[in-house]
mmCIF file of C-alpha atoms in Angstrom:
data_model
loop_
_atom_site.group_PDB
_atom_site.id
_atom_site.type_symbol
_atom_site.label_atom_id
_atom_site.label_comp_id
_atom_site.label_asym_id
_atom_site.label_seq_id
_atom_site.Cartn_x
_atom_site.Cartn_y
_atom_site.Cartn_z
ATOM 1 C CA UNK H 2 -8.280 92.647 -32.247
ATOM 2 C CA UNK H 3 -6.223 90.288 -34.277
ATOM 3 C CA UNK H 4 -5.382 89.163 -37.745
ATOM 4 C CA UNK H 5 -7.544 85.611 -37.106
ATOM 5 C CA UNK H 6 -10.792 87.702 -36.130
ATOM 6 C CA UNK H 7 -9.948 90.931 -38.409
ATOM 7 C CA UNK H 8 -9.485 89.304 -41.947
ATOM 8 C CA UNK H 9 -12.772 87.292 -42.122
ATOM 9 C CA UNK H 10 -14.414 90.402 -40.289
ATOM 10 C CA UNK H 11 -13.404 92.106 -43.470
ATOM 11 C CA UNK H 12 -14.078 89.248 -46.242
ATOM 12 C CA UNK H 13 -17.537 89.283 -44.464
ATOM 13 C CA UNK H 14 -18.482 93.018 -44.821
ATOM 14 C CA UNK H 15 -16.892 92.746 -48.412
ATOM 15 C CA UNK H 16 -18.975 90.070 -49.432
ATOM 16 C CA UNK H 17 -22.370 92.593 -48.346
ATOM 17 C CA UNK H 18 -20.547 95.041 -50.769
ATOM 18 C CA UNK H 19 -20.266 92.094 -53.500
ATOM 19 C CA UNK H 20 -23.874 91.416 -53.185
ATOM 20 C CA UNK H 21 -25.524 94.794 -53.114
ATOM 21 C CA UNK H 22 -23.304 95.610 -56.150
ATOM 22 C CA UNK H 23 -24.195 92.465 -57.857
ATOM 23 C CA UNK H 24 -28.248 93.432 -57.147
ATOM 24 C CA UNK H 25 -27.531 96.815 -59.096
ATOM 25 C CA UNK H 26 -27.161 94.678 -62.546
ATOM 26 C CA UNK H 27 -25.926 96.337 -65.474
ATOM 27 C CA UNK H 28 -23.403 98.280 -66.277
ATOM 28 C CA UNK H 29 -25.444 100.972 -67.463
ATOM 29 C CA UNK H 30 -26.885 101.668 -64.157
ATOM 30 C CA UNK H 31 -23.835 101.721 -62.833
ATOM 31 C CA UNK H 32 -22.810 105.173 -64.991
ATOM 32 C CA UNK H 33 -26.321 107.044 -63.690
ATOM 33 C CA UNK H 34 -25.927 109.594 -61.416
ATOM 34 C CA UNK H 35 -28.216 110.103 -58.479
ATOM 35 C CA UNK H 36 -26.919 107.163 -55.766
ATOM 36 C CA UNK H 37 -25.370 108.922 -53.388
ATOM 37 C CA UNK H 38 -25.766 112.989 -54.187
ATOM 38 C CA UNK H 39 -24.759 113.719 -57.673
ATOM 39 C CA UNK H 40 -22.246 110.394 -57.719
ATOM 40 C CA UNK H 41 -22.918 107.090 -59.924
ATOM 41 C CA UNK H 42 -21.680 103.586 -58.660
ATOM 42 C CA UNK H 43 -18.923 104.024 -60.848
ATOM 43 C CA UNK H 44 -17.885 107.253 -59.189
ATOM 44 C CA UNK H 45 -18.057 105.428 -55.650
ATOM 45 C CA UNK H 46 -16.553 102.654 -56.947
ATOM 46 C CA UNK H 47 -13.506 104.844 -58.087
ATOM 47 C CA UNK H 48 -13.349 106.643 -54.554
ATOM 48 C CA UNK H 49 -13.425 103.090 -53.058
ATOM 49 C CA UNK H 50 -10.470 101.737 -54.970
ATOM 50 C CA UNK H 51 -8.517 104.624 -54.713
ATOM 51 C CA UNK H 52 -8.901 104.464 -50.456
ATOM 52 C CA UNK H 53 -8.353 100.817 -50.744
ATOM 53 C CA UNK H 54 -5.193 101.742 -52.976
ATOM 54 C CA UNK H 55 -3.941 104.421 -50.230
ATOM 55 C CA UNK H 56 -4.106 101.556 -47.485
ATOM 56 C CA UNK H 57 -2.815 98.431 -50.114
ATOM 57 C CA UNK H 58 0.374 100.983 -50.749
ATOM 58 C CA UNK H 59 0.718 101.955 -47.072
ATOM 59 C CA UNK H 60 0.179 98.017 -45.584
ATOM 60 C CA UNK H 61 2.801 97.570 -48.303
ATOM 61 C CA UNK H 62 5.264 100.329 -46.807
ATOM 62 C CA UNK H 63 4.842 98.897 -43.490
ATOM 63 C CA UNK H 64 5.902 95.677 -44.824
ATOM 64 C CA UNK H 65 9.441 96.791 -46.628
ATOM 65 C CA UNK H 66 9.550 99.209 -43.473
ATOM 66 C CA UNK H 67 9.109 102.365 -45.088
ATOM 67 C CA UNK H 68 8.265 105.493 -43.412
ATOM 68 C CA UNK H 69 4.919 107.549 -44.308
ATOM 69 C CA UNK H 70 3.408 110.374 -42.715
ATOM 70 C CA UNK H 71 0.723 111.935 -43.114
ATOM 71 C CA UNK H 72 0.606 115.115 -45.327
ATOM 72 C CA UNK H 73 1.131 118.516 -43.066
ATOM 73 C CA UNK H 74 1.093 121.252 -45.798
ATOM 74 C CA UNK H 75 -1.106 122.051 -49.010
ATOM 75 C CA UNK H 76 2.416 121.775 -51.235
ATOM 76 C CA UNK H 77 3.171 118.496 -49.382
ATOM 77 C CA UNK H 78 -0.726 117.334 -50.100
ATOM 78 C CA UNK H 79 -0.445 118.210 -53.858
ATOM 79 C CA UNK H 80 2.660 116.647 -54.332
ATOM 80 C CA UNK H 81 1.360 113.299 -52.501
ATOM 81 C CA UNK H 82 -1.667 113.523 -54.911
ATOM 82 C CA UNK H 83 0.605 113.813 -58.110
ATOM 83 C CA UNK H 84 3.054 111.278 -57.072
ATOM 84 C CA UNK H 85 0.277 108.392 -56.046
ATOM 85 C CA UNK H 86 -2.436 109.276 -58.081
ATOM 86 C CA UNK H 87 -4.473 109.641 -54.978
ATOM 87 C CA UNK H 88 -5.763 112.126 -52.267
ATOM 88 C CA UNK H 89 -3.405 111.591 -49.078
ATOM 89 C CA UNK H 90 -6.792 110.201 -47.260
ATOM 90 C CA UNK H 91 -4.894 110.474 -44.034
ATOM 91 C CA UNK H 92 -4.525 113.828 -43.894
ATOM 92 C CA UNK H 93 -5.851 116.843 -41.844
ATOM 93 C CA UNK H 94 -5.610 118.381 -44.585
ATOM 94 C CA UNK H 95 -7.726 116.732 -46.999
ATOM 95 C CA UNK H 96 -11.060 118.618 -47.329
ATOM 96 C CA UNK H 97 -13.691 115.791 -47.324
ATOM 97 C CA UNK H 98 -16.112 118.025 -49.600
ATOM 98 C CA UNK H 99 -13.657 118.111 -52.595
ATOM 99 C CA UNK H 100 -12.814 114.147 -52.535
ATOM 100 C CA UNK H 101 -14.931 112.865 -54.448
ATOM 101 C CA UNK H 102 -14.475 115.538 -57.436
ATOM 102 C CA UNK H 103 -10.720 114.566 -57.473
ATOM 103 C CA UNK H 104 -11.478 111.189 -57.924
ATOM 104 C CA UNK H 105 -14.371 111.464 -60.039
ATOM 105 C CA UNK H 106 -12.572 113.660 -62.616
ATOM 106 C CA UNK H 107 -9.743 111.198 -62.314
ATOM 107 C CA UNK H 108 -11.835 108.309 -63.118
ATOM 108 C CA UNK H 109 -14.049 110.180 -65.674
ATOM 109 C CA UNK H 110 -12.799 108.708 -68.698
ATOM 110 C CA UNK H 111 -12.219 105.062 -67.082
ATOM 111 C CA UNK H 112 -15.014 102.261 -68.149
ATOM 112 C CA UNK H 113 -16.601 100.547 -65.423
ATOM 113 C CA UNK H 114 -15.414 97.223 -66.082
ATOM 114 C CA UNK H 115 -11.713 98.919 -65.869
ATOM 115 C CA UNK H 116 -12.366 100.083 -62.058
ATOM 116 C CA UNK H 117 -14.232 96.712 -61.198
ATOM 117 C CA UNK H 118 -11.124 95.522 -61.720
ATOM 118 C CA UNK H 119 -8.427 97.893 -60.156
ATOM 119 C CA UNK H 120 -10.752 98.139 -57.486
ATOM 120 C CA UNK H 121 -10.476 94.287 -56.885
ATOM 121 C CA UNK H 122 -7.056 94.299 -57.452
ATOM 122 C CA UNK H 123 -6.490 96.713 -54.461
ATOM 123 C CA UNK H 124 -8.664 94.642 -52.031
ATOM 124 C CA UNK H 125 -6.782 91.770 -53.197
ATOM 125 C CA UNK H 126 -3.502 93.640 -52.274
ATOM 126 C CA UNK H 127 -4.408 94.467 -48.818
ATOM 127 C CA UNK H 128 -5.907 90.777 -47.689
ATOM 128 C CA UNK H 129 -2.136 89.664 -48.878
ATOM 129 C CA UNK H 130 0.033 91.947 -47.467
ATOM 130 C CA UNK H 131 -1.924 91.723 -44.170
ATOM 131 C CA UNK H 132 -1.435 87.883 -43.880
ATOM 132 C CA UNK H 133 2.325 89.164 -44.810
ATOM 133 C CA UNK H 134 2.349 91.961 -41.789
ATOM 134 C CA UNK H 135 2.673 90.693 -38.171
ATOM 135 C CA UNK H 136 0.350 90.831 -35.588
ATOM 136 C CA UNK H 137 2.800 93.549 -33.540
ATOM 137 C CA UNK H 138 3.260 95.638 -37.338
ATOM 138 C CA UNK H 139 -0.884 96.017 -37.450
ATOM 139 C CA UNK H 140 -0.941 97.029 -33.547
ATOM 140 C CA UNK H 141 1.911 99.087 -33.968
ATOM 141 C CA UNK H 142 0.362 101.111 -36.761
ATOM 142 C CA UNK H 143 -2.645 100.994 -36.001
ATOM 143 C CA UNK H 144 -3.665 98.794 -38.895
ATOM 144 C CA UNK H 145 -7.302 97.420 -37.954
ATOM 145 C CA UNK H 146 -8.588 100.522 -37.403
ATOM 146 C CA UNK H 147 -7.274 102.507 -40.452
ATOM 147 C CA UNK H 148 -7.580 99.545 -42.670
ATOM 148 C CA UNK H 149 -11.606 99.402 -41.530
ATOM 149 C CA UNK H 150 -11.804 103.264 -42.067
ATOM 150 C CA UNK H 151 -10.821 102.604 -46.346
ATOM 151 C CA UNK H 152 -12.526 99.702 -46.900
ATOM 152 C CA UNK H 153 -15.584 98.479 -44.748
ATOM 153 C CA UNK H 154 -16.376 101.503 -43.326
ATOM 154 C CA UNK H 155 -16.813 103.101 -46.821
ATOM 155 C CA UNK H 156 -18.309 100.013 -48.004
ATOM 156 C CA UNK H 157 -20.940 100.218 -45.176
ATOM 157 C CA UNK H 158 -21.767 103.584 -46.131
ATOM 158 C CA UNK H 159 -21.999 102.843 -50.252
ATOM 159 C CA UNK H 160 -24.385 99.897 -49.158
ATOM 160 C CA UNK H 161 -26.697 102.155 -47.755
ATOM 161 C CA UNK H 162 -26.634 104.869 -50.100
ATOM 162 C CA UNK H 163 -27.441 101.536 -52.897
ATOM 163 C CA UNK H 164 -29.967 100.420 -50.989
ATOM 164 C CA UNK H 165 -32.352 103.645 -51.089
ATOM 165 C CA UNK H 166 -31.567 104.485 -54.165
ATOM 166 C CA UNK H 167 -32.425 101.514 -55.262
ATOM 167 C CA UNK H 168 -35.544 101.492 -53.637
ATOM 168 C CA UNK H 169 -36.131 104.898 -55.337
ATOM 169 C CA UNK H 170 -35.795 103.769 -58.788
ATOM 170 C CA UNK H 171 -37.838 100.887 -57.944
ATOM 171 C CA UNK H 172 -40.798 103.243 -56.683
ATOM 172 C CA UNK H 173 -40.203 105.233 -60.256
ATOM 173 C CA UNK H 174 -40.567 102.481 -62.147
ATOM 174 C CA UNK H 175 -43.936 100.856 -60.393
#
């Protein structure tokens, strides 16, 4: 893999997330819960942007040559959390169950419109620092693969999850 294939590899699945997000509508259906177990579109959103925050922050370590690691203790794992605002999503640590309540209480208070735009923001981020990054920086960290696993990966998943639900409310509604 390289940067020339990767990148529009990326703008392309982002651009399915775009589009099944834009099908959803208004912002009210974004707040109701029910799209992917008890989580709105604004709760996914909000565990979207925070991964793509983790990886826009780490792409941008990489590029000033800072060290990160990822968290090996529970202290270590709190302390990341407090310090970044996010879950250490690199971790062995992290317990997958209990990700999504530590971003949705997070985000609770938050409008929509507010994590549309952080969220876009982040993406943003990590398309420029990754034109910034070498090709030997993203091979020597690994940075196609862990990039894919925080943004189109999840995307990929959320897209799904949309889909049938809104299938479901379209079956309610008929």
């Amino acid at each position: 893999m390289n940067k020339t294939t990767f990148i529009p590899r990326l703008q392309r699945e982002r651009d399915k997330f775009e589009l099944i997000l834009n099908q959803v509508g208004f912002s009210r259906q974004m707040t109701i819960k029910g799209v992917s177990g008890n989580l709105s579109i604004k709760d996914i959103l909000a565990d979207i942007l925070t991964r793509e925050q983790f990886i826009a922050d780490r792409l941008n370590e990489i590029l000033h040559s800072e060290d990160y690691s990822p968290c090996t203790s529970h202290s270590a794992l709190e302390n990341f959390q407090k310090n970044f605002g996010y879950p250490d999503y690199e971790s062995p640590l992290l317990e997958k169950e209990s990700r999504n309540h530590i971003v949705t209480y997070k985000h609770k208070n938050i409008g929509v419109d507010d994590i549309v735009e952080q969220e876009l923001a982040a993406y943003e981020n990590i398309i420029s620092t990754l034109e910034k990054l070498t090709q030997n920086q993203c091979l020597d960290h690994d940075l196609f693969h862990r990039i894919a696993e925080h943004t189109y990966k999840p995307y990929r998943r959320i897209i799904h999850d949309i889909r049938l639900w809104l299938k479901s409310i379209a079956t309610e509604s008929n």
